[in-house]
mmCIF file of C-alpha atoms and ligand atoms in Angstrom:
data_model
loop_
_atom_site.group_PDB
_atom_site.id
_atom_site.type_symbol
_atom_site.label_atom_id
_atom_site.label_comp_id
_atom_site.label_asym_id
_atom_site.label_seq_id
_atom_site.Cartn_x
_atom_site.Cartn_y
_atom_site.Cartn_z
ATOM 1 C CA MET A 1 -13.342 46.697 -68.522
ATOM 2 C CA SER A 2 -10.882 44.434 -66.476
ATOM 3 C CA ILE A 3 -12.129 40.842 -65.375
ATOM 4 C CA ARG A 4 -13.048 41.168 -61.764
ATOM 5 C CA THR A 5 -12.779 37.577 -60.915
ATOM 6 C CA ALA A 6 -10.190 35.473 -59.250
ATOM 7 C CA THR A 7 -9.735 32.201 -57.602
ATOM 8 C CA ALA A 8 -7.400 31.284 -54.730
ATOM 9 C CA LEU A 9 -6.334 28.212 -52.805
ATOM 10 C CA ALA A 10 -5.301 28.169 -49.135
ATOM 11 C CA HIS A 11 -4.466 25.300 -46.670
ATOM 12 C CA PRO A 12 -5.833 25.022 -43.237
ATOM 13 C CA ASN A 13 -3.184 24.896 -40.542
ATOM 14 C CA ILE A 14 -2.585 23.356 -37.007
ATOM 15 C CA ALA A 15 -1.240 25.509 -34.102
ATOM 16 C CA PHE A 16 1.586 24.408 -32.112
ATOM 17 C CA ILE A 17 1.248 27.411 -29.970
ATOM 18 C CA LYS A 18 -2.307 28.457 -29.712
ATOM 19 C CA TYR A 19 -4.317 31.677 -30.208
ATOM 20 C CA TRP A 20 -6.897 31.946 -27.553
ATOM 21 C CA GLY A 21 -8.207 35.323 -26.563
ATOM 22 C CA ASN A 22 -8.111 38.733 -28.029
ATOM 23 C CA ARG A 23 -6.703 42.140 -27.209
ATOM 24 C CA ASP A 24 -9.201 43.409 -29.562
ATOM 25 C CA HIS A 25 -12.272 41.276 -30.500
ATOM 26 C CA ASP A 26 -13.363 43.131 -33.638
ATOM 27 C CA LEU A 27 -9.897 43.414 -35.348
ATOM 28 C CA ARG A 28 -8.889 39.914 -33.937
ATOM 29 C CA ILE A 29 -5.728 41.212 -32.482
ATOM 30 C CA PRO A 30 -4.812 38.231 -30.221
ATOM 31 C CA VAL A 31 -3.514 38.359 -26.606
ATOM 32 C CA ASN A 32 -0.424 36.193 -27.580
ATOM 33 C CA GLY A 33 1.520 35.248 -30.549
ATOM 34 C CA SER A 34 1.237 31.754 -32.117
ATOM 35 C CA PHE A 35 2.834 29.264 -34.378
ATOM 36 C CA SER A 36 1.371 26.535 -36.906
ATOM 37 C CA MET A 37 2.021 24.610 -39.941
ATOM 38 C CA ASN A 38 -0.057 24.465 -43.064
ATOM 39 C CA LEU A 39 -1.731 21.340 -43.784
ATOM 40 C CA ALA A 40 -0.794 20.096 -47.249
ATOM 41 C CA GLY A 41 -3.304 18.282 -49.365
ATOM 42 C CA LEU A 42 -6.224 19.885 -47.709
ATOM 43 C CA PHE A 43 -7.499 23.133 -48.938
ATOM 44 C CA ALA A 44 -10.355 25.820 -49.460
ATOM 45 C CA GLU A 45 -10.548 26.889 -52.980
ATOM 46 C CA THR A 46 -12.494 30.195 -53.362
ATOM 47 C CA GLN A 47 -13.648 32.096 -56.439
ATOM 48 C CA VAL A 48 -14.640 35.751 -56.085
ATOM 49 C CA PHE A 49 -16.440 37.534 -58.866
ATOM 50 C CA PHE A 50 -17.501 41.189 -58.541
ATOM 51 C CA ARG A 51 -20.338 41.848 -60.853
ATOM 52 C CA GLU A 52 -22.447 44.884 -61.971
ATOM 53 C CA GLU A 53 -25.899 43.146 -61.917
ATOM 54 C CA LEU A 54 -25.726 41.900 -58.138
ATOM 55 C CA GLN A 55 -27.790 43.777 -55.515
ATOM 56 C CA GLN A 56 -25.831 42.256 -52.611
ATOM 57 C CA ASP A 57 -22.920 39.881 -52.038
ATOM 58 C CA GLN A 58 -23.631 35.954 -52.442
ATOM 59 C CA LEU A 59 -22.121 33.271 -50.632
ATOM 60 C CA ILE A 60 -22.113 29.529 -51.985
ATOM 61 C CA LEU A 61 -20.222 27.309 -49.709
ATOM 62 C CA ASN A 62 -19.857 23.612 -50.808
ATOM 63 C CA ARG A 63 -22.870 24.205 -53.089
ATOM 64 C CA ASN A 64 -25.114 25.569 -50.463
ATOM 65 C CA LYS A 65 -26.333 29.078 -50.516
ATOM 66 C CA ILE A 66 -25.443 30.940 -47.212
ATOM 67 C CA ARG A 67 -27.305 33.670 -45.709
ATOM 68 C CA GLY A 68 -27.103 35.545 -42.181
ATOM 69 C CA ALA A 69 -24.143 35.582 -40.182
ATOM 70 C CA GLY A 70 -21.803 33.416 -42.478
ATOM 71 C CA LEU A 71 -22.707 35.837 -45.257
ATOM 72 C CA THR A 72 -22.222 39.035 -43.092
ATOM 73 C CA ARG A 73 -18.754 37.839 -42.095
ATOM 74 C CA ILE A 74 -17.843 37.460 -45.843
ATOM 75 C CA SER A 75 -19.270 40.819 -46.738
ATOM 76 C CA HIS A 76 -17.106 42.344 -43.948
ATOM 77 C CA ILE A 77 -13.912 41.311 -45.791
ATOM 78 C CA LEU A 78 -15.344 42.174 -49.059
ATOM 79 C CA ASP A 79 -16.155 45.711 -47.709
ATOM 80 C CA GLU A 80 -12.653 46.229 -46.898
ATOM 81 C CA VAL A 81 -11.561 45.030 -50.101
ATOM 82 C CA ARG A 82 -14.017 47.292 -51.801
ATOM 83 C CA ARG A 83 -12.817 50.380 -49.801
ATOM 84 C CA LYS A 84 -8.992 49.827 -50.570
ATOM 85 C CA ALA A 85 -9.716 49.251 -54.229
ATOM 86 C CA ASN A 86 -12.485 52.018 -54.478
ATOM 87 C CA LEU A 87 -14.847 49.618 -56.028
ATOM 88 C CA GLN A 88 -18.641 49.817 -55.723
ATOM 89 C CA LEU A 89 -19.630 46.224 -56.931
ATOM 90 C CA TYR A 90 -21.077 43.386 -55.060
ATOM 91 C CA ALA A 91 -19.567 39.946 -55.260
ATOM 92 C CA GLU A 92 -20.430 36.463 -55.728
ATOM 93 C CA VAL A 93 -18.163 34.163 -53.645
ATOM 94 C CA SER A 94 -18.044 30.444 -54.137
ATOM 95 C CA SER A 95 -16.009 28.391 -51.899
ATOM 96 C CA LYS A 96 -15.283 24.538 -51.546
ATOM 97 C CA ASN A 97 -13.307 22.558 -48.865
ATOM 98 C CA ASN A 98 -11.744 19.130 -50.010
ATOM 99 C CA PHE A 99 -11.839 18.175 -46.289
ATOM 100 C CA PRO A 100 -14.900 17.285 -44.195
ATOM 101 C CA THR A 101 -16.385 20.101 -41.927
ATOM 102 C CA GLY A 102 -16.481 18.808 -38.280
ATOM 103 C CA ALA A 103 -13.126 17.090 -38.820
ATOM 104 C CA GLY A 104 -11.538 18.918 -36.167
ATOM 105 C CA ILE A 105 -9.732 21.053 -38.856
ATOM 106 C CA ALA A 106 -10.737 24.793 -38.747
ATOM 107 C CA SER A 107 -12.028 25.446 -42.291
ATOM 108 C CA SER A 108 -12.477 29.298 -41.346
ATOM 109 C CA ALA A 109 -8.690 29.524 -41.603
ATOM 110 C CA ALA A 110 -8.484 28.075 -45.119
ATOM 111 C CA ALA A 111 -11.501 29.819 -46.208
ATOM 112 C CA PHE A 112 -10.676 33.444 -45.058
ATOM 113 C CA ALA A 113 -6.944 33.178 -46.325
ATOM 114 C CA ALA A 114 -8.267 32.058 -49.851
ATOM 115 C CA LEU A 115 -11.008 34.781 -49.674
ATOM 116 C CA ALA A 116 -8.617 37.604 -48.720
ATOM 117 C CA LEU A 117 -6.291 36.662 -51.664
ATOM 118 C CA ALA A 118 -9.161 35.951 -54.181
ATOM 119 C CA ALA A 119 -11.094 39.092 -53.434
ATOM 120 C CA SER A 120 -7.995 41.400 -53.575
ATOM 121 C CA LYS A 121 -6.795 40.187 -56.645
ATOM 122 C CA ALA A 122 -10.330 40.254 -58.192
ATOM 123 C CA ALA A 123 -10.629 43.987 -57.172
ATOM 124 C CA GLY A 124 -7.397 44.713 -58.876
ATOM 125 C CA LEU A 125 -5.315 45.099 -55.805
ATOM 126 C CA ASP A 126 -1.820 43.864 -55.223
ATOM 127 C CA LEU A 127 -1.398 43.289 -51.609
ATOM 128 C CA ASP A 128 1.859 42.012 -50.204
ATOM 129 C CA GLU A 129 2.002 38.949 -47.889
ATOM 130 C CA ARG A 130 1.774 40.957 -44.770
ATOM 131 C CA ALA A 131 -1.220 42.946 -46.108
ATOM 132 C CA LEU A 132 -2.969 39.859 -47.123
ATOM 133 C CA SER A 133 -2.175 38.224 -43.811
ATOM 134 C CA ILE A 134 -3.868 41.224 -41.938
ATOM 135 C CA LEU A 135 -6.934 41.256 -44.300
ATOM 136 C CA ALA A 136 -7.486 37.434 -43.748
ATOM 137 C CA ARG A 137 -7.038 37.988 -39.896
ATOM 138 C CA HIS A 138 -9.992 40.183 -39.786
ATOM 139 C CA GLY A 139 -12.077 37.216 -41.223
ATOM 140 C CA SER A 140 -10.790 34.716 -38.828
ATOM 141 C CA GLY A 141 -7.663 35.014 -36.518
ATOM 142 C CA SER A 142 -5.978 31.689 -37.543
ATOM 143 C CA ALA A 143 -6.536 32.600 -41.267
ATOM 144 C CA CYS A 144 -3.656 34.994 -41.165
ATOM 145 C CA ARG A 145 -1.361 32.025 -40.474
ATOM 146 C CA SER A 146 -2.654 30.191 -43.761
ATOM 147 C CA ILE A 147 -1.306 33.023 -45.975
ATOM 148 C CA PRO A 148 2.526 32.402 -45.683
ATOM 149 C CA SER A 149 4.030 29.084 -46.458
ATOM 150 C CA GLY A 150 5.177 26.186 -44.297
ATOM 151 C CA PHE A 151 5.641 26.896 -40.502
ATOM 152 C CA THR A 152 4.460 30.228 -39.720
ATOM 153 C CA GLU A 153 4.561 32.655 -36.963
ATOM 154 C CA TRP A 154 1.823 35.030 -36.030
ATOM 155 C CA THR A 155 3.030 38.046 -33.847
ATOM 156 C CA ASP A 156 0.430 39.258 -31.384
ATOM 157 C CA GLY A 157 1.229 42.935 -32.187
ATOM 158 C CA LYS A 158 -0.149 45.892 -30.439
ATOM 159 C CA THR A 159 -1.787 47.359 -33.405
ATOM 160 C CA ASP A 160 -3.828 46.389 -36.651
ATOM 161 C CA GLU A 161 -0.830 46.759 -38.699
ATOM 162 C CA ASP A 162 1.798 44.686 -36.673
ATOM 163 C CA SER A 163 -0.268 41.727 -36.030
ATOM 164 C CA TYR A 164 0.383 39.339 -39.096
ATOM 165 C CA SER A 165 2.004 36.090 -39.995
ATOM 166 C CA PHE A 166 5.258 35.408 -41.725
ATOM 167 C CA SER A 167 7.051 32.100 -42.691
ATOM 168 C CA ILE A 168 9.789 30.778 -40.190
ATOM 169 C CA ALA A 169 10.593 27.880 -42.503
ATOM 170 C CA PRO A 170 9.518 26.314 -45.787
ATOM 171 C CA PRO A 171 7.487 23.137 -46.029
ATOM 172 C CA GLU A 172 10.708 21.215 -46.833
ATOM 173 C CA HIS A 173 12.463 22.262 -43.665
ATOM 174 C CA TRP A 174 10.919 19.324 -41.560
ATOM 175 C CA ASP A 175 8.898 16.252 -42.826
ATOM 176 C CA LEU A 176 6.309 16.403 -40.089
ATOM 177 C CA VAL A 177 2.887 14.974 -40.671
ATOM 178 C CA ASP A 178 -0.264 15.585 -38.877
ATOM 179 C CA CYS A 179 -2.630 12.353 -38.219
ATOM 180 C CA VAL A 180 -5.920 13.658 -37.265
ATOM 181 C CA ALA A 181 -7.599 11.190 -34.998
ATOM 182 C CA ILE A 182 -11.307 11.717 -35.529
ATOM 183 C CA ILE A 183 -13.409 10.982 -32.549
ATOM 184 C CA SER A 184 -16.577 13.006 -33.343
ATOM 185 C CA SER A 185 -17.580 14.755 -36.332
ATOM 186 C CA GLY A 186 -20.610 16.248 -34.634
ATOM 187 C CA HIS A 187 -20.784 19.917 -34.596
ATOM 188 C CA LYS A 188 -19.284 21.513 -31.500
ATOM 189 C CA GLY A 189 -21.415 23.654 -29.361
ATOM 190 C CA ILE A 190 -19.426 26.752 -28.736
ATOM 191 C CA GLY A 191 -17.157 27.746 -31.531
ATOM 192 C CA SER A 192 -13.741 29.693 -31.563
ATOM 193 C CA THR A 193 -15.129 33.197 -31.904
ATOM 194 C CA GLN A 194 -17.373 32.927 -28.720
ATOM 195 C CA GLY A 195 -14.484 31.098 -26.976
ATOM 196 C CA HIS A 196 -11.982 33.918 -27.591
ATOM 197 C CA ARG A 197 -14.540 36.118 -25.648
ATOM 198 C CA LEU A 198 -14.851 33.769 -22.712
ATOM 199 C CA ALA A 199 -10.926 33.125 -22.415
ATOM 200 C CA GLU A 200 -10.735 36.005 -20.176
ATOM 201 C CA THR A 201 -13.363 34.848 -17.556
ATOM 202 C CA SER A 202 -10.832 31.979 -16.606
ATOM 203 C CA PRO A 203 -8.468 32.996 -13.787
ATOM 204 C CA LEU A 204 -5.780 30.752 -15.652
ATOM 205 C CA GLN A 205 -5.703 32.932 -18.856
ATOM 206 C CA LYS A 206 -3.375 35.410 -17.253
ATOM 207 C CA ALA A 207 -0.955 33.029 -16.391
ATOM 208 C CA ARG A 208 -1.168 31.333 -19.863
ATOM 209 C CA ILE A 209 -0.545 34.715 -21.540
ATOM 210 C CA SER A 210 2.357 35.982 -19.306
ATOM 211 C CA ASP A 211 4.167 32.664 -19.993
ATOM 212 C CA ALA A 212 3.364 32.686 -23.809
ATOM 213 C CA PRO A 213 6.538 34.508 -24.846
ATOM 214 C CA ARG A 214 8.629 31.923 -23.131
ATOM 215 C CA ARG A 215 7.012 29.125 -25.103
ATOM 216 C CA ILE A 216 6.952 30.935 -28.161
ATOM 217 C CA GLU A 217 10.923 31.138 -27.972
ATOM 218 C CA ILE A 218 11.087 27.465 -27.148
ATOM 219 C CA CYS A 219 8.856 26.517 -29.901
ATOM 220 C CA ARG A 220 10.708 28.643 -32.556
ATOM 221 C CA LYS A 221 13.999 27.142 -31.640
ATOM 222 C CA ALA A 222 12.782 23.699 -31.501
ATOM 223 C CA ILE A 223 11.345 23.931 -34.893
ATOM 224 C CA LEU A 224 14.390 25.709 -36.495
ATOM 225 C CA GLU A 225 16.548 23.061 -34.972
ATOM 226 C CA ARG A 226 14.183 20.125 -35.686
ATOM 227 C CA ASP A 227 14.453 19.242 -31.961
ATOM 228 C CA PHE A 228 11.367 16.886 -31.681
ATOM 229 C CA GLU A 229 11.595 16.080 -28.176
ATOM 230 C CA THR A 230 11.491 19.705 -27.116
ATOM 231 C CA PHE A 231 9.086 20.509 -29.747
ATOM 232 C CA ALA A 232 6.827 17.844 -28.443
ATOM 233 C CA SER A 233 6.882 18.802 -24.962
ATOM 234 C CA ILE A 234 6.232 22.306 -25.523
ATOM 235 C CA VAL A 235 3.485 21.881 -28.009
ATOM 236 C CA GLU A 236 1.496 19.450 -25.655
ATOM 237 C CA LYS A 237 2.011 21.941 -22.613
ATOM 238 C CA ASP A 238 0.560 24.731 -24.837
ATOM 239 C CA SER A 239 -2.472 22.870 -25.817
ATOM 240 C CA ASP A 240 -3.107 21.448 -22.133
ATOM 241 C CA LEU A 241 -2.769 25.158 -20.975
ATOM 242 C CA MET A 242 -5.284 26.365 -23.564
ATOM 243 C CA HIS A 243 -7.722 23.558 -22.548
ATOM 244 C CA ALA A 244 -7.313 24.216 -18.926
ATOM 245 C CA VAL A 245 -8.313 27.981 -19.651
ATOM 246 C CA MET A 246 -11.347 26.685 -21.761
ATOM 247 C CA MET A 247 -12.424 24.248 -18.871
ATOM 248 C CA THR A 248 -12.183 26.907 -16.195
ATOM 249 C CA SER A 249 -13.847 29.789 -18.174
ATOM 250 C CA ASN A 250 -17.361 30.953 -17.391
ATOM 251 C CA PRO A 251 -19.318 28.924 -18.817
ATOM 252 C CA ALA A 252 -16.880 26.267 -18.899
ATOM 253 C CA LEU A 253 -15.882 24.699 -22.206
ATOM 254 C CA PHE A 254 -15.188 20.966 -22.202
ATOM 255 C CA TYR A 255 -14.283 19.786 -25.703
ATOM 256 C CA TRP A 256 -12.654 16.489 -24.750
ATOM 257 C CA LYS A 257 -14.499 13.076 -24.966
ATOM 258 C CA PRO A 258 -13.295 10.044 -23.111
ATOM 259 C CA ALA A 259 -11.605 8.867 -26.294
ATOM 260 C CA THR A 260 -9.747 12.239 -26.590
ATOM 261 C CA LEU A 261 -7.954 11.444 -23.225
ATOM 262 C CA HIS A 262 -7.464 7.894 -24.277
ATOM 263 C CA VAL A 263 -5.647 9.145 -27.380
ATOM 264 C CA MET A 264 -3.477 11.612 -25.303
ATOM 265 C CA GLU A 265 -2.597 8.913 -23.003
ATOM 266 C CA SER A 266 -1.646 6.588 -25.537
ATOM 267 C CA VAL A 267 0.297 9.191 -27.336
ATOM 268 C CA ARG A 268 2.445 9.917 -24.452
ATOM 269 C CA ALA A 269 2.972 6.403 -23.670
ATOM 270 C CA TRP A 270 4.327 5.706 -27.319
ATOM 271 C CA ARG A 271 6.624 8.587 -26.979
ATOM 272 C CA ALA A 272 7.826 7.398 -23.667
ATOM 273 C CA LYS A 273 8.942 4.158 -25.499
ATOM 274 C CA GLY A 274 10.868 6.055 -28.122
ATOM 275 C CA LEU A 275 8.253 6.714 -30.990
ATOM 276 C CA PRO A 276 8.605 10.430 -32.165
ATOM 277 C CA VAL A 277 4.936 11.549 -31.644
ATOM 278 C CA PHE A 278 2.995 14.112 -29.676
ATOM 279 C CA TYR A 279 -0.682 15.682 -29.523
ATOM 280 C CA THR A 280 -2.380 18.911 -29.784
ATOM 281 C CA ILE A 281 -6.043 19.650 -29.671
ATOM 282 C CA ASP A 282 -8.080 22.570 -31.014
ATOM 283 C CA ALA A 283 -11.666 23.615 -29.826
ATOM 284 C CA GLY A 284 -13.007 20.247 -30.302
ATOM 285 C CA PRO A 285 -12.499 16.407 -29.229
ATOM 286 C CA ASN A 286 -10.447 15.440 -32.332
ATOM 287 C CA VAL A 287 -6.647 14.820 -31.718
ATOM 288 C CA HIS A 288 -4.007 16.096 -33.859
ATOM 289 C CA VAL A 289 -1.052 13.598 -33.599
ATOM 290 C CA ILE A 290 2.156 14.930 -35.016
ATOM 291 C CA THR A 291 4.873 12.778 -36.066
ATOM 292 C CA LEU A 292 7.727 12.332 -38.719
ATOM 293 C CA LYS A 293 6.847 11.286 -42.232
ATOM 294 C CA GLU A 294 8.687 8.050 -41.909
ATOM 295 C CA LYS A 295 6.727 7.075 -38.849
ATOM 296 C CA MET A 296 3.247 7.819 -40.245
ATOM 297 C CA ASN A 297 2.214 4.482 -41.178
ATOM 298 C CA GLU A 298 2.957 3.020 -37.702
ATOM 299 C CA VAL A 299 1.297 6.096 -35.876
ATOM 300 C CA LYS A 300 -1.742 5.769 -38.150
ATOM 301 C CA ARG A 301 -1.971 1.914 -37.412
ATOM 302 C CA LYS A 302 -1.627 2.468 -33.901
ATOM 303 C CA LEU A 303 -4.264 5.222 -33.767
ATOM 304 C CA GLU A 304 -6.809 3.051 -35.835
ATOM 305 C CA ASN A 305 -6.675 0.497 -33.199
ATOM 306 C CA LEU A 306 -7.652 2.696 -30.290
ATOM 307 C CA GLU A 307 -11.171 2.546 -29.150
ATOM 308 C CA GLY A 308 -13.327 5.616 -30.003
ATOM 309 C CA VAL A 309 -11.181 6.660 -33.039
ATOM 310 C CA GLN A 310 -13.564 6.698 -36.067
ATOM 311 C CA LYS A 311 -10.916 7.445 -38.599
ATOM 312 C CA ILE A 312 -7.669 9.207 -39.355
ATOM 313 C CA LEU A 313 -6.934 12.056 -41.805
ATOM 314 C CA THR A 314 -3.356 12.733 -42.768
ATOM 315 C CA ALA A 315 -1.502 15.875 -43.901
ATOM 316 C CA GLY A 316 2.062 16.808 -44.326
ATOM 317 C CA VAL A 317 3.515 20.487 -44.448
ATOM 318 C CA GLY A 318 1.634 22.804 -46.799
ATOM 319 C CA GLY A 319 2.754 25.777 -48.900
ATOM 320 C CA ALA A 320 1.381 29.483 -49.110
ATOM 321 C CA ALA A 321 -2.120 30.352 -50.170
ATOM 322 C CA ARG A 322 -2.007 30.869 -54.041
ATOM 323 C CA ILE A 323 -3.871 32.249 -56.918
ATOM 324 C CA LEU A 324 -5.113 29.577 -59.363
ATOM 325 C CA GLU A 325 -4.966 30.711 -62.950
HETATM 326 C C1 LIG B 401 -8.283 26.735 -30.914
HETATM 327 O O1 LIG B 401 -9.023 31.646 -35.858
HETATM 328 O O2 LIG B 401 -10.919 29.855 -35.509
HETATM 329 O O3 LIG B 401 -7.945 26.616 -33.172
HETATM 330 O O4 LIG B 401 -10.902 34.358 -35.133
HETATM 331 O O5 LIG B 401 -12.967 33.609 -34.137
HETATM 332 O O6 LIG B 401 -12.156 32.747 -36.450
HETATM 333 P P1 LIG B 401 -11.805 33.232 -35.022
HETATM 334 O O7 LIG B 401 -11.165 31.971 -34.250
HETATM 335 P P2 LIG B 401 -10.186 30.976 -34.872
HETATM 336 O O8 LIG B 401 -9.418 30.393 -33.597
HETATM 337 C C2 LIG B 401 -8.598 29.391 -33.503
HETATM 338 C C3 LIG B 401 -8.498 28.698 -32.181
HETATM 339 C C4 LIG B 401 -7.758 27.480 -32.118
HETATM 340 C C5 LIG B 401 -6.174 27.689 -31.643
HETATM 341 C C6 LIG B 401 -5.515 28.200 -33.085
HETATM 342 O O9 LIG B 401 -5.546 27.652 -34.220
HETATM 343 O O10 LIG B 401 -4.407 28.923 -32.881
#
């Protein structure tokens, strides 16, 4: 009998053009395309083991046994893999992150990318990058962007098959660094999955979506041409637009703390004085401050001196999800 186990590693990613709202919530087909870069040095490592003796799927996350909704979400992906591989065995899944949860870095993206790869490999499937990206997307939308390498684009797509991510440039293309200013590591009230459903209750969401193709074009060109100034302004605009939608949805989602705004204002002021730096913020209070590698220490120092910033996590551009031998 073949060995039905595999271990995979995947990086989390930070979005430059954000995914917020779905055309199809069950399949996680987004209302707009998005861009991100993988975060090097930070990863989820996931082992999947299909075993005869199991009566149900099991999930161990950072050494804790998970039941309920967390397990169901994993089983959903395992079911899809079992269907594709014509396999009837349950699996033991153990996953760990090397970055703190609540650090403002979506752990679900890395976790589901690693799960899609490890589970399909363990089941004996040989899925190509596109099929893996689609499988990962079913677990967590942004996870599809953690499958390919470096700077990745996720096309919105009209159907399940045409909504996936691909690399537009490898990690070496541009030496960018994400300095994550941690403002609070407490658990956020309303997570992304619920947030995507609330997006359409904001009257601003329609405008955000209809202008998305324009922002996508500007962002893609800026990345490919390493045009920092244009990149900075379009990414900040896109983040601000998403937060405007969040703040005006029903119920309203306010993720920012006073220190979040303080970091945003400081970053804008530093850029006005010539420092290559900009911010982008996901569904939480922490601020991702993007700069060039050569300016990382300077940006880190400046951030550390701001009131309300607890600590800084740094990450360069990461590669694709991969199998660990
Ligand atoms: C604000 O991918 O975490 O980080 O599909 O429900 O798991 P689910 O949502 P998720 O949403 C990410 C939202 C975001 C923006 C982004 O990463 O594009």
